[in-house]
Amino acid sequence: MRKIILAGNWKMHKNQAESLDFVQAFKPEISNTDETREIVFCVPFTSLTIMSKNLHGSKIRLGAQNIHWADEGAYTGEISGSMLTEIGVNYVVVGHSERRQYFGETDKTVNLRLKAAQKYGIIPILCVGETKAQRDAEETESIIINQLQQDLVDVDQSSLVIAYEPIWAIGSGDTCESKEANRVIGVIRQQLDNKNVTIQYGGSVKPNNIDEIMAQPEIDGVLVGGASLDPSNFARIVNYQ
Ligand code: PGA
């Protein structure tokens, strides 16, 4: 059985007070949500502690947005596995296209971060996806297969989530057509040794397209940016029909 995981990626949004306001408004909205759906918030480091305290005892899990591969050391601005597990972090986003595009993340460092997360018992959410130019050049499949081959070297596929995030669909309102997302996710699954890895779709997921996305047989959840910042929007997403 593949686990359904609905994750919000807050990116660089919400200070602690705003995070607390969100949780208080969101919690009542999921009182009837199916227990088999895992809900995850990947929040800024500064909100992890307050979120951990306020999510304790709820069915919501906590995620971070980065992890360094060293246990500790002279890596200004980075964060270690033990710093995250001490707070109760369960998931971490690795290889998001914004990290790859703006912060020099490579498949090599993505691979190191994935293995570091697993070493600390944190489940990494590995993001892969193609640019618009690569899609137009019909390179989507080769790009993604190449990313997976490099990113997953010596990675344990029993403790892994993958998010297919076409870069042109992120924050653009231009969602990938759900059948096409389903097809690419099928291609990703073919590359895996463990066929039960949860594979999410991400890129302009909204309340008005979630039902169609989750109706696709290969899609096991979503990674949501913009629409995860509003409690009622994200509640509609986790309560998809
Ligand atoms: P978006 O972001 O939902 O705002 O498109 C998705 C993501 O970057 O994970």
mmCIF file of C-alpha atoms and ligand atoms in Angstrom:
data_model
loop_
_atom_site.group_PDB
_atom_site.id
_atom_site.type_symbol
_atom_site.label_atom_id
_atom_site.label_comp_id
_atom_site.label_asym_id
_atom_site.label_seq_id
_atom_site.Cartn_x
_atom_site.Cartn_y
_atom_site.Cartn_z
ATOM 1 C CA MET A 1 0.000 0.000 0.000
ATOM 2 C CA ARG A 2 1.352 3.393 -0.965
ATOM 3 C CA LYS A 3 0.926 6.092 1.656
ATOM 4 C CA ILE A 4 -0.964 9.255 0.701
ATOM 5 C CA ILE A 5 1.023 12.329 1.780
ATOM 6 C CA LEU A 6 -0.261 15.888 1.435
ATOM 7 C CA ALA A 7 2.554 18.284 2.191
ATOM 8 C CA GLY A 8 2.704 22.054 2.413
ATOM 9 C CA ASN A 9 5.990 23.773 1.593
ATOM 10 C CA TRP A 10 5.851 27.216 3.158
ATOM 11 C CA LYS A 11 9.185 28.237 1.611
ATOM 12 C CA MET A 12 10.327 31.568 3.160
ATOM 13 C CA HIS A 13 6.885 32.488 4.507
ATOM 14 C CA LYS A 14 5.473 32.952 8.030
ATOM 15 C CA ASN A 15 7.213 34.021 11.210
ATOM 16 C CA GLN A 16 6.401 32.222 14.475
ATOM 17 C CA ALA A 17 3.275 34.252 15.253
ATOM 18 C CA GLU A 18 1.912 33.689 11.759
ATOM 19 C CA SER A 19 2.708 29.966 11.981
ATOM 20 C CA LEU A 20 0.767 29.703 15.248
ATOM 21 C CA ASP A 21 -2.216 31.575 13.782
ATOM 22 C CA PHE A 22 -2.218 29.162 10.859
ATOM 23 C CA VAL A 23 -2.175 26.043 13.055
ATOM 24 C CA GLN A 24 -5.001 27.320 15.233
ATOM 25 C CA ALA A 25 -7.176 27.995 12.190
ATOM 26 C CA PHE A 26 -6.201 24.787 10.396
ATOM 27 C CA LYS A 27 -6.558 22.127 13.098
ATOM 28 C CA PRO A 28 -10.383 22.237 13.388
ATOM 29 C CA GLU A 29 -10.651 21.881 9.591
ATOM 30 C CA ILE A 30 -9.133 18.408 9.654
ATOM 31 C CA SER A 31 -11.127 16.861 12.510
ATOM 32 C CA ASN A 32 -12.881 14.549 10.031
ATOM 33 C CA THR A 33 -10.006 13.987 7.618
ATOM 34 C CA ASP A 34 -9.354 10.345 6.735
ATOM 35 C CA GLU A 35 -6.681 9.000 9.135
ATOM 36 C CA THR A 36 -4.802 7.331 6.288
ATOM 37 C CA ARG A 37 -3.876 10.714 4.795
ATOM 38 C CA GLU A 38 -0.588 12.029 6.144
ATOM 39 C CA ILE A 39 -0.452 15.823 6.444
ATOM 40 C CA VAL A 40 2.984 17.474 6.570
ATOM 41 C CA PHE A 41 4.102 21.094 6.955
ATOM 42 C CA CYS A 42 7.599 21.934 5.733
ATOM 43 C CA VAL A 43 8.239 25.226 7.482
ATOM 44 C CA PRO A 44 11.127 27.679 7.929
ATOM 45 C CA PHE A 45 13.681 26.661 10.571
ATOM 46 C CA THR A 46 12.565 29.472 12.878
ATOM 47 C CA SER A 47 9.025 28.041 13.019
ATOM 48 C CA LEU A 48 9.971 24.401 13.617
ATOM 49 C CA THR A 49 9.968 24.582 17.422
ATOM 50 C CA ILE A 50 6.665 26.388 17.805
ATOM 51 C CA MET A 51 5.081 24.106 15.213
ATOM 52 C CA SER A 52 6.430 21.010 16.950
ATOM 53 C CA LYS A 53 4.919 22.106 20.273
ATOM 54 C CA ASN A 54 1.580 22.950 18.717
ATOM 55 C CA LEU A 55 1.322 19.874 16.479
ATOM 56 C CA HIS A 56 2.142 17.464 19.298
ATOM 57 C CA GLY A 57 -0.658 14.918 19.623
ATOM 58 C CA SER A 58 -2.201 15.878 16.282
ATOM 59 C CA LYS A 59 -2.068 13.859 13.085
ATOM 60 C CA ILE A 60 0.045 16.535 11.385
ATOM 61 C CA ARG A 61 3.746 15.800 10.821
ATOM 62 C CA LEU A 62 6.581 18.305 10.685
ATOM 63 C CA GLY A 63 9.039 18.892 7.861
ATOM 64 C CA ALA A 64 12.113 21.070 7.310
ATOM 65 C CA GLN A 65 13.370 22.580 4.070
ATOM 66 C CA ASN A 66 17.068 21.683 4.212
ATOM 67 C CA ILE A 67 19.590 19.389 5.908
ATOM 68 C CA HIS A 68 23.369 19.334 5.684
ATOM 69 C CA TRP A 69 25.270 16.092 5.151
ATOM 70 C CA ALA A 70 27.833 16.601 7.906
ATOM 71 C CA ASP A 71 26.984 15.815 11.528
ATOM 72 C CA GLU A 72 28.367 19.217 12.528
ATOM 73 C CA GLY A 73 31.089 21.594 11.431
ATOM 74 C CA ALA A 74 32.088 24.906 9.873
ATOM 75 C CA TYR A 75 29.136 25.272 7.467
ATOM 76 C CA THR A 76 27.719 28.734 8.096
ATOM 77 C CA GLY A 77 23.997 28.940 7.418
ATOM 78 C CA GLU A 78 23.420 25.194 7.255
ATOM 79 C CA ILE A 79 21.482 22.865 9.588
ATOM 80 C CA SER A 80 22.298 19.345 10.778
ATOM 81 C CA GLY A 81 20.252 16.192 11.188
ATOM 82 C CA SER A 82 20.524 16.182 14.980
ATOM 83 C CA MET A 83 19.348 19.820 15.129
ATOM 84 C CA LEU A 84 16.218 18.734 13.262
ATOM 85 C CA THR A 85 15.504 15.466 15.071
ATOM 86 C CA GLU A 86 15.838 17.205 18.452
ATOM 87 C CA ILE A 87 12.824 19.335 17.483
ATOM 88 C CA GLY A 88 10.836 16.340 16.235
ATOM 89 C CA VAL A 89 11.166 16.834 12.479
ATOM 90 C CA ASN A 90 9.883 13.850 10.468
ATOM 91 C CA TYR A 91 10.420 14.995 6.872
ATOM 92 C CA VAL A 92 12.773 17.239 4.918
ATOM 93 C CA VAL A 93 12.487 18.663 1.398
ATOM 94 C CA VAL A 94 15.651 17.956 -0.628
ATOM 95 C CA GLY A 95 16.530 19.044 -4.150
ATOM 96 C CA HIS A 96 13.734 21.568 -4.596
ATOM 97 C CA SER A 97 14.192 23.409 -7.881
ATOM 98 C CA GLU A 98 14.556 26.729 -6.013
ATOM 99 C CA ARG A 99 17.561 25.278 -4.145
ATOM 100 C CA ARG A 100 18.970 23.932 -7.400
ATOM 101 C CA GLN A 101 18.332 27.197 -9.266
ATOM 102 C CA TYR A 102 19.280 29.868 -6.699
ATOM 103 C CA PHE A 103 21.608 28.149 -4.222
ATOM 104 C CA GLY A 104 23.867 25.963 -6.302
ATOM 105 C CA GLU A 105 22.331 22.641 -5.278
ATOM 106 C CA THR A 106 23.622 19.849 -7.512
ATOM 107 C CA ASP A 107 22.647 16.214 -7.899
ATOM 108 C CA LYS A 108 25.784 15.395 -5.917
ATOM 109 C CA THR A 109 24.793 17.536 -2.917
ATOM 110 C CA VAL A 110 21.179 16.372 -3.231
ATOM 111 C CA ASN A 111 22.423 12.796 -2.908
ATOM 112 C CA LEU A 112 24.497 13.685 0.182
ATOM 113 C CA ARG A 113 21.523 15.430 1.805
ATOM 114 C CA LEU A 114 19.199 12.488 1.106
ATOM 115 C CA LYS A 115 21.586 10.067 2.786
ATOM 116 C CA ALA A 116 22.077 12.431 5.748
ATOM 117 C CA ALA A 117 18.314 12.653 6.280
ATOM 118 C CA GLN A 118 17.966 8.886 6.283
ATOM 119 C CA LYS A 119 20.912 8.502 8.663
ATOM 120 C CA TYR A 120 18.955 10.610 11.158
ATOM 121 C CA GLY A 121 15.638 8.826 10.581
ATOM 122 C CA ILE A 122 14.130 11.781 8.701
ATOM 123 C CA ILE A 123 12.197 10.927 5.527
ATOM 124 C CA PRO A 124 13.454 13.034 2.612
ATOM 125 C CA ILE A 125 11.052 14.408 0.008
ATOM 126 C CA LEU A 126 13.183 14.434 -3.136
ATOM 127 C CA CYS A 127 12.039 16.938 -5.784
ATOM 128 C CA VAL A 128 12.719 16.310 -9.468
ATOM 129 C CA GLY A 129 11.388 18.015 -12.569
ATOM 130 C CA GLU A 130 12.134 19.601 -15.901
ATOM 131 C CA THR A 131 12.256 23.216 -17.080
ATOM 132 C CA LYS A 132 9.939 24.567 -19.793
ATOM 133 C CA ALA A 133 12.802 24.538 -22.306
ATOM 134 C CA GLN A 134 13.595 20.910 -21.499
ATOM 135 C CA ARG A 135 9.933 19.947 -21.886
ATOM 136 C CA ASP A 136 9.705 21.787 -25.204
ATOM 137 C CA ALA A 137 12.824 19.944 -26.380
ATOM 138 C CA GLU A 138 11.129 16.635 -25.406
ATOM 139 C CA GLU A 139 13.783 15.972 -22.789
ATOM 140 C CA THR A 140 11.412 15.581 -19.834
ATOM 141 C CA GLU A 141 11.902 11.865 -19.348
ATOM 142 C CA SER A 142 15.667 11.826 -19.893
ATOM 143 C CA ILE A 143 16.179 14.765 -17.510
ATOM 144 C CA ILE A 144 14.156 13.143 -14.764
ATOM 145 C CA ILE A 145 15.701 9.698 -15.223
ATOM 146 C CA ASN A 146 19.141 11.312 -15.051
ATOM 147 C CA GLN A 147 18.236 13.217 -11.866
ATOM 148 C CA LEU A 148 16.966 10.018 -10.243
ATOM 149 C CA GLN A 149 20.033 8.017 -11.231
ATOM 150 C CA GLN A 150 22.363 10.570 -9.664
ATOM 151 C CA ASP A 151 20.255 11.560 -6.671
ATOM 152 C CA LEU A 152 19.387 8.035 -5.521
ATOM 153 C CA VAL A 153 22.862 6.457 -5.388
ATOM 154 C CA ASP A 154 22.958 4.431 -2.123
ATOM 155 C CA VAL A 155 19.651 5.941 -0.982
ATOM 156 C CA ASP A 156 17.264 3.646 0.905
ATOM 157 C CA GLN A 157 14.037 3.535 -1.107
ATOM 158 C CA SER A 158 12.044 2.241 1.877
ATOM 159 C CA SER A 159 12.331 5.650 3.569
ATOM 160 C CA LEU A 160 11.784 8.071 0.727
ATOM 161 C CA VAL A 161 9.157 10.311 -0.852
ATOM 162 C CA ILE A 162 9.559 11.725 -4.349
ATOM 163 C CA ALA A 163 7.805 14.835 -5.667
ATOM 164 C CA TYR A 164 7.497 15.337 -9.403
ATOM 165 C CA GLU A 165 7.582 19.113 -9.760
ATOM 166 C CA PRO A 166 7.767 20.444 -13.318
ATOM 167 C CA ILE A 167 9.631 23.718 -12.802
ATOM 168 C CA TRP A 168 7.391 25.623 -15.223
ATOM 169 C CA ALA A 169 4.358 24.711 -13.089
ATOM 170 C CA ILE A 170 5.773 25.993 -9.788
ATOM 171 C CA GLY A 171 4.205 29.233 -8.618
ATOM 172 C CA SER A 172 3.009 29.945 -12.148
ATOM 173 C CA GLY A 173 -0.658 28.937 -11.921
ATOM 174 C CA ASP A 174 0.140 26.774 -14.951
ATOM 175 C CA THR A 175 -0.563 23.304 -13.508
ATOM 176 C CA CYS A 176 0.690 20.278 -15.379
ATOM 177 C CA GLU A 177 -2.301 18.508 -16.876
ATOM 178 C CA SER A 178 -3.200 15.749 -14.403
ATOM 179 C CA LYS A 179 -2.984 12.907 -16.912
ATOM 180 C CA GLU A 180 0.455 14.076 -17.996
ATOM 181 C CA ALA A 181 1.607 14.339 -14.360
ATOM 182 C CA ASN A 182 0.273 10.821 -13.871
ATOM 183 C CA ARG A 183 2.226 9.599 -16.902
ATOM 184 C CA VAL A 184 5.536 11.133 -15.771
ATOM 185 C CA ILE A 185 5.050 9.785 -12.254
ATOM 186 C CA GLY A 186 4.565 6.348 -13.825
ATOM 187 C CA VAL A 187 7.918 6.815 -15.582
ATOM 188 C CA ILE A 188 9.522 7.752 -12.240
ATOM 189 C CA ARG A 189 8.048 4.658 -10.582
ATOM 190 C CA GLN A 190 9.491 2.440 -13.310
ATOM 191 C CA GLN A 191 12.975 3.658 -12.359
ATOM 192 C CA LEU A 192 12.586 2.643 -8.706
ATOM 193 C CA ASP A 193 13.442 -0.664 -7.063
ATOM 194 C CA ASN A 194 10.713 -0.084 -4.489
ATOM 195 C CA LYS A 195 7.453 0.428 -6.392
ATOM 196 C CA ASN A 196 5.698 1.483 -3.173
ATOM 197 C CA VAL A 197 7.506 4.808 -2.800
ATOM 198 C CA THR A 198 5.002 7.634 -2.345
ATOM 199 C CA ILE A 199 5.283 9.904 -5.395
ATOM 200 C CA GLN A 200 3.675 13.322 -5.160
ATOM 201 C CA TYR A 201 2.852 15.920 -7.778
ATOM 202 C CA GLY A 202 3.799 19.547 -7.117
ATOM 203 C CA GLY A 203 3.289 22.759 -9.093
ATOM 204 C CA SER A 204 0.297 25.117 -8.744
ATOM 205 C CA VAL A 205 -1.829 22.628 -6.822
ATOM 206 C CA LYS A 206 -4.991 24.499 -5.750
ATOM 207 C CA PRO A 207 -8.386 23.722 -4.210
ATOM 208 C CA ASN A 208 -9.914 23.736 -7.708
ATOM 209 C CA ASN A 209 -7.594 21.104 -9.214
ATOM 210 C CA ILE A 210 -6.816 18.823 -6.262
ATOM 211 C CA ASP A 211 -9.710 16.404 -6.836
ATOM 212 C CA GLU A 212 -8.671 15.718 -10.408
ATOM 213 C CA ILE A 213 -5.002 15.352 -9.460
ATOM 214 C CA MET A 214 -5.704 12.900 -6.643
ATOM 215 C CA ALA A 215 -8.011 10.849 -8.894
ATOM 216 C CA GLN A 216 -4.972 9.828 -10.955
ATOM 217 C CA PRO A 217 -3.817 6.290 -10.141
ATOM 218 C CA GLU A 218 -0.050 6.976 -9.979
ATOM 219 C CA ILE A 219 -0.276 10.159 -7.892
ATOM 220 C CA ASP A 220 0.056 9.504 -4.156
ATOM 221 C CA GLY A 221 -0.146 13.034 -2.842
ATOM 222 C CA VAL A 222 0.913 16.603 -3.450
ATOM 223 C CA LEU A 223 3.604 19.088 -2.473
ATOM 224 C CA VAL A 224 1.927 22.471 -2.251
ATOM 225 C CA GLY A 225 3.562 25.890 -2.108
ATOM 226 C CA GLY A 226 1.323 28.952 -2.443
ATOM 227 C CA ALA A 227 -1.979 27.265 -1.584
ATOM 228 C CA SER A 228 -0.535 25.822 1.652
ATOM 229 C CA LEU A 229 -0.186 29.312 3.151
ATOM 230 C CA ASP A 230 -3.917 29.735 3.709
ATOM 231 C CA PRO A 231 -5.596 27.402 6.237
ATOM 232 C CA SER A 232 -8.892 26.975 4.390
ATOM 233 C CA ASN A 233 -7.231 26.465 1.001
ATOM 234 C CA PHE A 234 -4.895 23.834 2.385
ATOM 235 C CA ALA A 235 -7.733 22.193 4.320
ATOM 236 C CA ARG A 236 -9.686 21.868 1.067
ATOM 237 C CA ILE A 237 -6.616 20.226 -0.476
ATOM 238 C CA VAL A 238 -6.136 17.649 2.298
ATOM 239 C CA ASN A 239 -9.874 17.000 2.325
ATOM 240 C CA TYR A 240 -9.900 16.274 -1.427
ATOM 241 C CA GLN A 241 -12.866 14.260 -2.689
HETATM 242 P P1 PGA B 1 3.399 26.101 -5.808
HETATM 243 O O1 PGA B 1 4.806 25.520 -5.301
HETATM 244 O O2 PGA B 1 2.324 25.192 -5.247
HETATM 245 O O3 PGA B 1 3.326 27.487 -5.266
HETATM 246 O O4 PGA B 1 3.417 26.040 -7.292
HETATM 247 C C1 PGA B 1 5.047 24.138 -5.302
HETATM 248 C C2 PGA B 1 6.429 23.857 -4.786
HETATM 249 O O5 PGA B 1 7.359 24.624 -5.072
HETATM 250 O O6 PGA B 1 6.646 22.848 -4.070
#
